[in-house]
Short mmCIF file of C-alpha atoms in Angstrom, two decimals:
data_model
loop_
_atom_site.label_atom_id
_atom_site.label_comp_id
_atom_site.label_asym_id
_atom_site.label_seq_id
_atom_site.Cartn_x
_atom_site.Cartn_y
_atom_site.Cartn_z
CA UNK A 887 129.25 162.87 81.34
CA UNK A 888 130.35 163.77 77.83
CA UNK A 889 127.59 164.25 75.30
CA UNK A 890 126.71 166.47 72.40
CA UNK A 891 124.22 169.15 73.39
CA UNK A 892 122.65 169.05 69.95
CA UNK A 893 122.24 165.26 70.06
CA UNK A 894 120.43 165.69 73.37
CA UNK A 895 118.23 168.64 72.40
CA UNK A 896 116.85 167.12 69.20
CA UNK A 897 115.35 164.00 70.90
CA UNK A 898 114.04 166.19 73.73
CA UNK A 899 112.28 168.51 71.25
CA UNK A 900 110.79 165.48 69.49
CA UNK A 901 109.46 164.17 72.80
CA UNK A 902 107.97 167.57 73.65
CA UNK A 903 106.22 167.66 70.26
CA UNK A 904 104.76 164.22 70.95
CA UNK A 905 103.58 165.47 74.35
CA UNK A 906 101.95 168.60 72.92
CA UNK A 907 100.31 166.75 70.06
CA UNK A 908 98.93 163.98 72.25
CA UNK A 909 97.64 166.60 74.69
CA UNK A 910 95.36 167.84 71.92
CA UNK A 911 93.63 164.46 71.99
CA UNK A 912 93.15 164.81 75.76
CA UNK A 913 91.60 168.26 75.32
CA UNK A 914 89.23 167.13 72.57
CA UNK A 915 88.22 163.86 74.23
CA UNK A 916 87.34 165.67 77.48
CA UNK A 917 85.60 168.70 76.01
CA UNK A 918 82.17 167.56 77.24
CA UNK A 919 83.35 167.10 80.84
CA UNK A 920 83.04 169.73 83.52
CA UNK A 921 85.68 172.40 83.75
CA UNK A 922 86.91 171.16 87.13
CA UNK A 923 87.26 167.58 85.88
CA UNK A 924 89.15 168.72 82.80
CA UNK A 925 91.49 170.78 84.99
CA UNK A 926 92.52 167.75 87.05
CA UNK A 927 92.97 165.60 83.95
CA UNK A 928 95.23 168.25 82.44
CA UNK A 929 97.21 168.52 85.68
CA UNK A 930 97.66 164.74 85.78
CA UNK A 931 98.81 164.63 82.13
CA UNK A 932 101.42 167.34 82.55
CA UNK A 933 102.53 166.07 85.95
CA UNK A 934 103.32 162.68 84.41
CA UNK A 935 104.99 164.38 81.45
CA UNK A 936 107.19 166.54 83.68
CA UNK A 937 108.04 163.47 85.77
CA UNK A 938 109.06 161.51 82.67
CA UNK A 939 111.16 164.35 81.26
CA UNK A 940 112.74 164.78 84.67
CA UNK A 941 113.73 161.11 84.62
CA UNK A 942 115.35 161.63 81.23
CA UNK A 943 117.27 164.69 82.43
CA UNK A 944 118.38 162.79 85.53
CA UNK A 945 119.76 160.03 83.34
CA UNK A 946 121.58 162.46 81.03
CA UNK A 947 123.14 164.77 83.59
CA UNK A 948 123.96 162.37 86.43
CA UNK A 949 125.29 158.86 87.00
CA UNK A 950 122.27 157.94 89.11
CA UNK A 951 120.77 155.50 86.60
CA UNK A 952 124.07 153.74 85.95
CA UNK A 953 124.61 153.27 89.68
CA UNK A 954 121.13 151.93 90.45
CA UNK A 955 120.34 149.12 88.03
CA UNK A 956 116.93 148.20 89.47
CA UNK A 957 115.70 151.79 89.37
CA UNK A 958 117.14 152.25 85.88
CA UNK A 959 115.31 149.22 84.50
CA UNK A 960 111.94 150.29 85.82
CA UNK A 961 112.41 153.91 84.78
CA UNK A 962 113.37 152.88 81.24
CA UNK A 963 110.36 150.57 81.09
CA UNK A 964 108.02 153.30 82.26
CA UNK A 965 109.47 155.78 79.73
CA UNK A 966 109.05 153.27 76.93
CA UNK A 967 105.45 152.52 77.91
CA UNK A 968 104.52 156.22 78.14
CA UNK A 969 105.99 157.35 74.84
CA UNK A 970 105.04 154.24 72.89
CA UNK A 971 101.42 154.88 73.90
CA UNK A 972 101.65 158.59 73.12
CA UNK A 973 103.11 157.79 69.72
CA UNK A 974 100.00 155.77 68.91
CA UNK A 975 97.87 158.82 69.78
CA UNK A 976 100.00 160.97 67.48
CA UNK A 977 99.61 158.52 64.60
CA UNK A 978 95.82 158.62 64.95
CA UNK A 979 95.76 162.41 64.97
CA UNK A 980 98.17 162.68 62.04
CA UNK A 981 95.87 160.55 59.90
CA UNK A 982 92.93 162.70 60.94
CA UNK A 983 94.85 165.88 60.09
CA UNK A 984 95.94 164.41 56.78
CA UNK A 985 92.30 163.77 55.90
CA UNK A 986 91.43 167.36 56.77
CA UNK A 987 94.29 168.63 54.63
CA UNK A 988 93.17 166.57 51.64
CA UNK A 989 89.60 167.79 51.95
CA UNK A 990 90.84 171.40 52.19
CA UNK A 991 92.96 171.00 49.05
CA UNK A 992 90.01 169.51 47.17
CA UNK A 993 87.86 172.45 48.23
CA UNK A 994 90.31 174.82 46.51
CA UNK A 995 89.50 173.26 43.14
CA UNK A 996 85.71 173.37 43.48
CA UNK A 997 83.83 175.13 40.70
CA UNK A 998 82.26 178.49 41.58
CA UNK A 999 79.00 177.98 43.34
CA UNK A 1000 80.04 174.55 44.67
CA UNK A 1001 80.94 174.07 48.28
CA UNK A 1002 81.74 171.31 50.69
CA UNK A 1003 79.70 171.54 53.83
CA UNK A 1004 81.90 171.47 56.92
CA UNK A 1005 81.57 168.38 59.08
CA UNK A 1006 81.50 170.30 62.37
CA UNK A 1007 83.75 173.25 62.96
CA UNK A 1008 86.45 172.29 60.48
CA UNK A 1009 89.19 173.72 62.68
CA UNK A 1010 88.42 171.34 65.59
CA UNK A 1011 89.54 167.75 65.88
CA UNK A 1012 87.22 164.83 65.53
CA UNK A 1013 85.97 163.85 68.98
CA UNK A 1014 85.66 160.26 67.79
CA UNK A 1015 89.26 160.07 66.56
CA UNK A 1016 90.61 161.56 69.80
CA UNK A 1017 88.63 159.18 71.97
CA UNK A 1018 89.58 156.20 69.80
CA UNK A 1019 93.25 157.19 69.98
CA UNK A 1020 93.14 157.31 73.77
CA UNK A 1021 91.39 153.93 74.01
CA UNK A 1022 93.79 152.22 71.60
CA UNK A 1023 96.87 153.73 73.24
CA UNK A 1024 95.72 152.53 76.65
CA UNK A 1025 95.99 148.90 75.53
CA UNK A 1026 99.76 148.84 74.86
CA UNK A 1027 100.37 151.07 77.89
CA UNK A 1028 98.68 148.57 80.17
CA UNK A 1029 100.33 145.63 78.42
CA UNK A 1030 103.80 147.13 78.70
CA UNK A 1031 103.38 147.84 82.41
CA UNK A 1032 102.09 144.28 82.92
CA UNK A 1033 105.09 142.97 80.99
CA UNK A 1034 107.46 144.78 83.36
CA UNK A 1035 105.82 143.40 86.48
CA UNK A 1036 105.10 139.84 85.36
CA UNK A 1037 106.51 139.08 81.91
CA UNK A 1038 110.29 139.48 82.10
CA UNK A 1039 110.90 136.14 83.79
CA UNK A 1040 107.88 134.17 82.58
CA UNK A 1041 110.10 131.54 80.95
CA UNK A 1042 108.62 129.35 78.25
CA UNK A 1043 109.94 126.01 76.96
CA UNK A 1044 109.12 125.44 73.30
CA UNK A 1045 109.56 121.89 72.04
CA UNK A 1046 109.51 120.62 68.49
CA UNK A 1047 110.59 117.73 66.28
CA UNK A 1048 112.33 118.21 62.94
CA UNK A 1049 112.94 115.37 60.49
CA UNK A 1050 115.70 115.32 57.89
CA UNK A 1051 116.45 112.82 55.14
CA UNK A 1052 120.21 113.28 55.49
CA UNK A 1053 120.44 113.09 59.28
CA UNK A 1054 122.69 110.09 60.15
CA UNK A 1055 120.75 107.33 61.88
CA UNK A 1056 123.17 107.40 64.80
CA UNK A 1057 121.84 110.86 65.65
CA UNK A 1058 118.16 110.00 65.32
CA UNK A 1059 116.43 111.41 68.40
CA UNK A 1060 119.21 113.89 69.22
CA UNK A 1061 117.81 116.55 71.56
CA UNK A 1062 119.24 120.04 71.13
CA UNK A 1063 118.51 122.84 73.56
CA UNK A 1064 118.94 126.39 72.28
CA UNK A 1065 119.32 129.46 74.47
CA UNK A 1066 119.94 132.95 73.16
CA UNK A 1067 120.26 136.58 74.28
CA UNK A 1068 120.70 136.13 78.01
CA UNK A 1069 121.85 139.76 78.38
CA UNK A 1070 123.22 139.32 81.89
CA UNK A 1071 123.72 143.08 82.16
CA UNK A 1072 119.94 143.49 82.41
CA UNK A 1073 119.46 141.12 85.36
CA UNK A 1074 119.30 142.73 88.79
CA UNK A 1075 119.68 139.60 90.94
CA UNK A 1076 120.53 135.92 90.55
CA UNK A 1077 117.29 134.14 91.45
CA UNK A 1078 115.56 134.55 88.09
CA UNK A 1079 118.57 133.35 86.09
CA UNK A 1080 118.90 130.41 88.46
CA UNK A 1081 115.28 129.56 87.72
CA UNK A 1082 116.03 129.54 83.98
CA UNK A 1083 119.15 127.39 84.39
CA UNK A 1084 117.16 124.89 86.45
CA UNK A 1085 114.62 124.66 83.63
CA UNK A 1086 117.42 124.20 81.08
CA UNK A 1087 119.03 121.33 83.00
CA UNK A 1088 115.65 119.71 83.67
CA UNK A 1089 115.25 119.12 79.92
CA UNK A 1090 118.30 116.78 79.95
CA UNK A 1091 119.21 117.70 76.37
CA UNK A 1092 122.11 115.96 74.59
CA UNK A 1093 123.51 119.24 73.37
CA UNK A 1094 123.17 122.89 74.45
CA UNK A 1095 123.73 125.67 71.91
CA UNK A 1096 123.91 129.33 72.94
CA UNK A 1097 123.48 131.76 70.04
CA UNK A 1098 124.98 134.99 71.33
CA UNK A 1099 124.50 138.18 73.39
CA UNK A 1100 125.65 136.97 76.76
CA UNK A 1101 126.14 140.60 77.87
CA UNK A 1102 124.76 144.03 77.00
CA UNK A 1103 127.97 146.01 76.62
CA UNK A 1104 130.89 144.81 78.76
CA UNK A 1105 132.31 141.50 79.86
CA UNK A 1106 132.17 142.32 83.58
CA UNK A 1107 128.36 142.22 83.44
CA UNK A 1108 128.49 138.41 83.41
CA UNK A 1109 130.80 137.98 86.43
CA UNK A 1110 128.04 137.95 89.11
CA UNK A 1111 126.31 135.10 87.24
CA UNK A 1112 129.26 132.85 86.44
CA UNK A 1113 128.51 130.27 89.14
CA UNK A 1114 124.95 129.93 87.88
CA UNK A 1115 125.84 129.64 84.20
CA UNK A 1116 128.52 127.02 84.99
CA UNK A 1117 125.69 124.72 86.05
CA UNK A 1118 124.53 124.34 82.42
CA UNK A 1119 125.75 120.92 81.31
CA UNK A 1120 125.08 118.52 78.44
CA UNK A 1121 126.54 115.08 77.57
CA UNK A 1122 127.69 116.22 74.12
CA UNK A 1123 128.93 119.61 75.33
CA UNK A 1124 127.77 123.23 75.44
CA UNK A 1125 128.64 125.31 72.35
CA UNK A 1126 128.26 129.05 71.94
CA UNK A 1127 128.63 131.81 69.36
CA UNK A 1128 128.95 135.58 69.44
CA UNK A 1129 126.19 138.17 69.22
CA UNK A 1130 126.45 141.83 68.28
CA UNK A 1131 126.47 142.94 71.94
CA UNK A 1132 129.38 140.68 72.90
CA UNK A 1133 132.14 142.65 71.16
CA UNK A 1134 131.98 145.79 73.30
CA UNK A 1135 131.00 147.93 70.31
CA UNK A 1136 128.30 149.79 72.24
CA UNK A 1137 130.58 151.09 75.02
CA UNK A 1138 133.03 153.97 75.11
CA UNK A 1139 136.60 152.85 75.75
CA UNK A 1140 139.53 154.98 76.87
CA UNK A 1141 141.88 153.19 74.49
CA UNK A 1142 141.61 150.55 71.75
CA UNK A 1143 143.60 148.19 73.95
CA UNK A 1144 140.90 148.43 76.65
CA UNK A 1145 138.33 147.25 74.14
CA UNK A 1146 140.58 144.41 72.98
CA UNK A 1147 141.13 143.32 76.57
CA UNK A 1148 137.36 143.35 77.16
CA UNK A 1149 136.93 140.91 74.27
CA UNK A 1150 139.82 138.74 75.43
CA UNK A 1151 138.23 138.61 78.88
CA UNK A 1152 134.96 137.63 77.22
CA UNK A 1153 136.67 134.68 75.54
CA UNK A 1154 138.10 133.66 78.91
CA UNK A 1155 134.61 133.76 80.42
CA UNK A 1156 133.48 131.06 78.00
CA UNK A 1157 136.48 128.90 78.90
CA UNK A 1158 135.71 129.30 82.59
CA UNK A 1159 132.07 128.41 81.99
CA UNK A 1160 133.13 125.28 80.12
CA UNK A 1161 131.41 126.47 76.94
CA UNK A 1162 133.09 125.85 73.59
CA UNK A 1163 132.95 129.27 71.87
CA UNK A 1164 132.99 128.89 68.08
CA UNK A 1165 134.50 131.96 66.41
CA UNK A 1166 133.98 131.22 62.71
CA UNK A 1167 134.78 127.60 63.55
CA UNK A 1168 133.21 124.16 63.49
CA UNK A 1169 133.27 120.96 65.50
CA UNK A 1170 132.60 117.45 64.25
CA UNK A 1171 130.50 115.26 66.55
CA UNK A 1172 130.93 111.55 65.97
CA UNK A 1173 128.77 108.67 67.07
CA UNK A 1174 128.79 105.03 65.96
CA UNK A 1175 131.03 105.86 63.03
CA UNK A 1176 128.77 108.66 61.78
CA UNK A 1177 129.10 112.41 62.23
CA UNK A 1178 127.37 115.77 62.15
CA UNK A 1179 128.84 119.26 62.23
CA UNK A 1180 128.19 122.05 64.74
CA UNK A 1181 129.31 125.37 63.23
CA UNK A 1182 129.45 128.79 64.85
CA UNK A 1183 129.65 131.94 62.75
CA UNK A 1184 130.47 135.26 64.36
CA UNK A 1185 127.88 138.01 64.20
CA UNK A 1186 126.88 139.08 60.71
CA UNK A 1187 124.04 141.55 60.33
CA UNK A 1188 122.30 141.85 57.00
CA UNK A 1189 120.17 144.79 58.09
CA UNK A 1190 120.19 147.92 60.26
CA UNK A 1191 123.99 148.33 60.02
CA UNK A 1192 124.81 145.68 62.60
CA UNK A 1193 128.47 144.60 62.51
CA UNK A 1194 129.71 141.96 60.10
CA UNK A 1195 132.32 139.82 61.78
CA UNK A 1196 131.13 136.49 60.42
CA UNK A 1197 132.85 134.51 57.68
CA UNK A 1198 131.06 131.42 56.43
CA UNK A 1199 134.09 130.21 54.46
CA UNK A 1200 136.20 130.20 57.62
CA UNK A 1201 133.32 128.67 59.54
CA UNK A 1202 133.25 125.63 57.24
CA UNK A 1203 137.02 125.33 56.73
CA UNK A 1204 138.48 121.86 57.19
CA UNK A 1205 135.25 119.95 56.61
CA UNK A 1206 136.10 117.31 54.01
CA UNK A 1207 132.59 116.52 52.87
CA UNK A 1208 129.17 118.05 53.53
CA UNK A 1209 127.56 116.10 56.38
CA UNK A 1210 124.47 117.23 58.26
CA UNK A 1211 125.28 120.67 59.67
CA UNK A 1212 123.78 122.87 62.35
CA UNK A 1213 124.89 126.50 62.12
CA UNK A 1214 124.75 129.01 64.97
CA UNK A 1215 124.46 132.56 63.60
CA UNK A 1216 123.10 135.21 65.94
CA UNK A 1217 121.36 137.56 63.48
CA UNK A 1218 118.56 135.90 61.43
CA UNK A 1219 118.99 138.40 58.57
CA UNK A 1220 122.19 136.49 57.80
CA UNK A 1221 120.07 133.58 56.55
CA UNK A 1222 118.58 135.33 53.51
CA UNK A 1223 121.65 137.45 52.86
CA UNK A 1224 124.31 134.73 52.76
CA UNK A 1225 123.50 131.38 54.31
CA UNK A 1226 120.85 130.14 51.89
CA UNK A 1227 122.99 130.75 48.80
CA UNK A 1228 126.29 129.62 50.28
CA UNK A 1229 127.91 126.64 48.47
CA UNK A 1230 128.06 124.74 51.75
CA UNK A 1231 124.74 123.28 52.83
CA UNK A 1232 123.52 124.34 56.27
CA UNK A 1233 120.58 122.12 57.16
CA UNK A 1234 119.47 123.92 60.32
CA UNK A 1235 120.39 127.46 61.33
CA UNK A 1236 119.80 128.66 64.88
CA UNK A 1237 119.53 132.41 65.52
CA UNK A 1238 118.24 134.89 68.09
CA UNK A 1239 118.84 138.65 68.19
CA UNK A 1240 115.29 139.97 67.62
CA UNK A 1241 113.81 139.18 71.08
CA UNK A 1242 110.51 139.24 69.18
CA UNK A 1243 110.73 142.95 70.08
CA UNK A 1244 109.69 141.77 73.60
CA UNK A 1245 106.21 142.98 72.66
CA UNK A 1246 103.50 141.51 70.49
CA UNK A 1247 100.94 138.75 70.08
CA UNK A 1248 102.29 135.21 69.93
CA UNK A 1249 99.54 132.62 69.74
CA UNK A 1250 98.64 129.75 67.42
CA UNK A 1251 96.07 131.92 65.66
CA UNK A 1252 97.80 135.30 65.67
CA UNK A 1253 101.53 136.04 65.46
CA UNK A 1254 102.44 139.72 65.33
CA UNK A 1255 105.21 141.95 66.58
CA UNK A 1256 106.84 145.20 65.43
CA UNK A 1257 109.91 143.00 64.90
CA UNK A 1258 108.37 141.57 61.74
CA UNK A 1259 108.71 144.93 59.99
CA UNK A 1260 112.49 144.71 60.38
CA UNK A 1261 113.15 140.97 59.99
CA UNK A 1262 111.62 138.40 57.64
CA UNK A 1263 112.43 135.71 60.17
CA UNK A 1264 111.82 137.15 63.62
CA UNK A 1265 110.51 134.35 65.88
CA UNK A 1266 109.99 130.63 65.52
CA UNK A 1267 110.57 128.20 62.66
CA UNK A 1268 110.98 129.07 58.97
CA UNK A 1269 111.72 126.88 55.96
CA UNK A 1270 113.05 127.40 52.42
CA UNK A 1271 113.52 124.30 50.32
CA UNK A 1272 115.03 121.70 52.62
CA UNK A 1273 116.69 124.27 54.89
CA UNK A 1274 115.37 125.52 58.20
CA UNK A 1275 116.06 128.45 60.50
CA UNK A 1276 114.78 128.73 64.03
CA UNK A 1277 114.78 132.17 65.65
CA UNK A 1278 114.80 131.99 69.44
CA UNK A 1279 112.88 134.80 71.17
CA UNK A 1280 115.65 135.26 73.73
CA UNK A 1281 115.93 134.47 77.42
CA UNK A 1282 116.72 137.94 78.74
CA UNK A 1283 115.73 141.47 77.82
CA UNK A 1284 117.34 144.71 76.74
CA UNK A 1285 116.13 148.30 77.04
CA UNK A 1286 112.50 147.65 77.91
CA UNK A 1287 112.76 145.59 81.14
CA UNK A 1288 109.85 143.29 80.44
CA UNK A 1289 108.03 140.98 78.07
CA UNK A 1290 104.52 141.74 76.85
CA UNK A 1291 103.06 138.89 74.80
CA UNK A 1292 106.48 137.58 73.71
CA UNK A 1293 107.69 135.32 76.50
CA UNK A 1294 111.37 134.58 77.20
CA UNK A 1295 112.23 131.29 75.56
CA UNK A 1296 114.12 128.03 75.99
CA UNK A 1297 113.96 125.91 72.82
CA UNK A 1298 114.23 122.13 72.65
CA UNK A 1299 114.56 120.58 69.17
CA UNK A 1300 114.50 116.83 68.64
CA UNK A 1301 116.11 115.71 65.39
CA UNK A 1302 114.71 112.69 63.60
CA UNK A 1303 115.82 110.70 60.58
CA UNK A 1304 113.03 110.20 58.05
CA UNK A 1305 112.36 109.72 54.35
CA UNK A 1306 110.05 112.72 54.47
CA UNK A 1307 110.02 115.97 56.37
CA UNK A 1308 107.53 116.51 59.14
CA UNK A 1309 107.69 119.22 61.77
CA UNK A 1310 105.94 119.91 65.03
CA UNK A 1311 106.27 123.22 66.86
CA UNK A 1312 104.43 123.03 70.17
CA UNK A 1313 105.09 125.57 72.93
CA UNK A 1314 104.73 124.39 76.51
CA UNK A 1315 105.58 125.86 79.85
#
């Protein structure tokens, strides 16, 4: 396996620093325990650490993880859970150390005769902070492990109604089903995807829209699941668009022509599935002499350097007027960056991409995820003026092989014609 030694050593050193720093919290939090008890706790900590680092080295220096998908998924999930939790410990201790540093700097400017009484030995860590760090870090660790075992395939159907003044009456009651981010390369067997497809077909939607990321890296990841995905049907057709993972940009190719063939094969996959892939294109759906537009823009990332293949001008080419339009655009950052200010009016934009970070709190009262620090629109329905965007939380997973608090999603949107706008966003199983 070709890799830069420096690019490998730097992350490994960072991980070791996190291990050493978080170990300080273990030492402080257990200082009142017996020596024998502390010894076994230390042994357990470093045994897990060595095991985790060994997993990383195995993945770097051998092809074991690429050849054993099930093992790879669980190992990656365990690594993520361990170091995410340790990072929380480090953050706690850094704040504590920062406070100590500030107090020490202030003490340098005290007038002669003045002194600041030390809290406890000033060189030791706060027992309270160390114990709090361990308690808080245990919560995400447990949640992430639970998400691996039970959350990855806990599919959730979210239903809502959206009303628009300009929706043609012939399309009043149109039921659209959105699916996004299947990431077939992360599945390890067919049963779970079959379960999701059964749920999709059970909704009996008029229209199915898939908003990108069918694969992780390469087209051949989808081949074992073709027969299952072919089962997705809708009276008014199944339309799809491209996500950032669909282009093969995240794989190493022997030649440029190999990469081009991968993308050509990907286009053929959609034809074989019976899905109409819109590559900066649009389709006009007519009913009772009235029409709406389904448009599909290629991936366009407004943040984090994701590729920009989309072209809204091409996407709307050939449309004579400006009827009610639904736009599929994989990356929700596209909405603020281009879609809202575009001369063409897109009434409803459907996106995915974020997965809701696959970790967070997603209830009626509390909605939080690390994803919100990267995307203004990261999960659910958003509105500006008379325009809406819905960000699907994704059906599959990537990297972390689970879902903790952010369930995989199938979205059903019923469109209504009305003289006022009223929305209902009600998740159900």
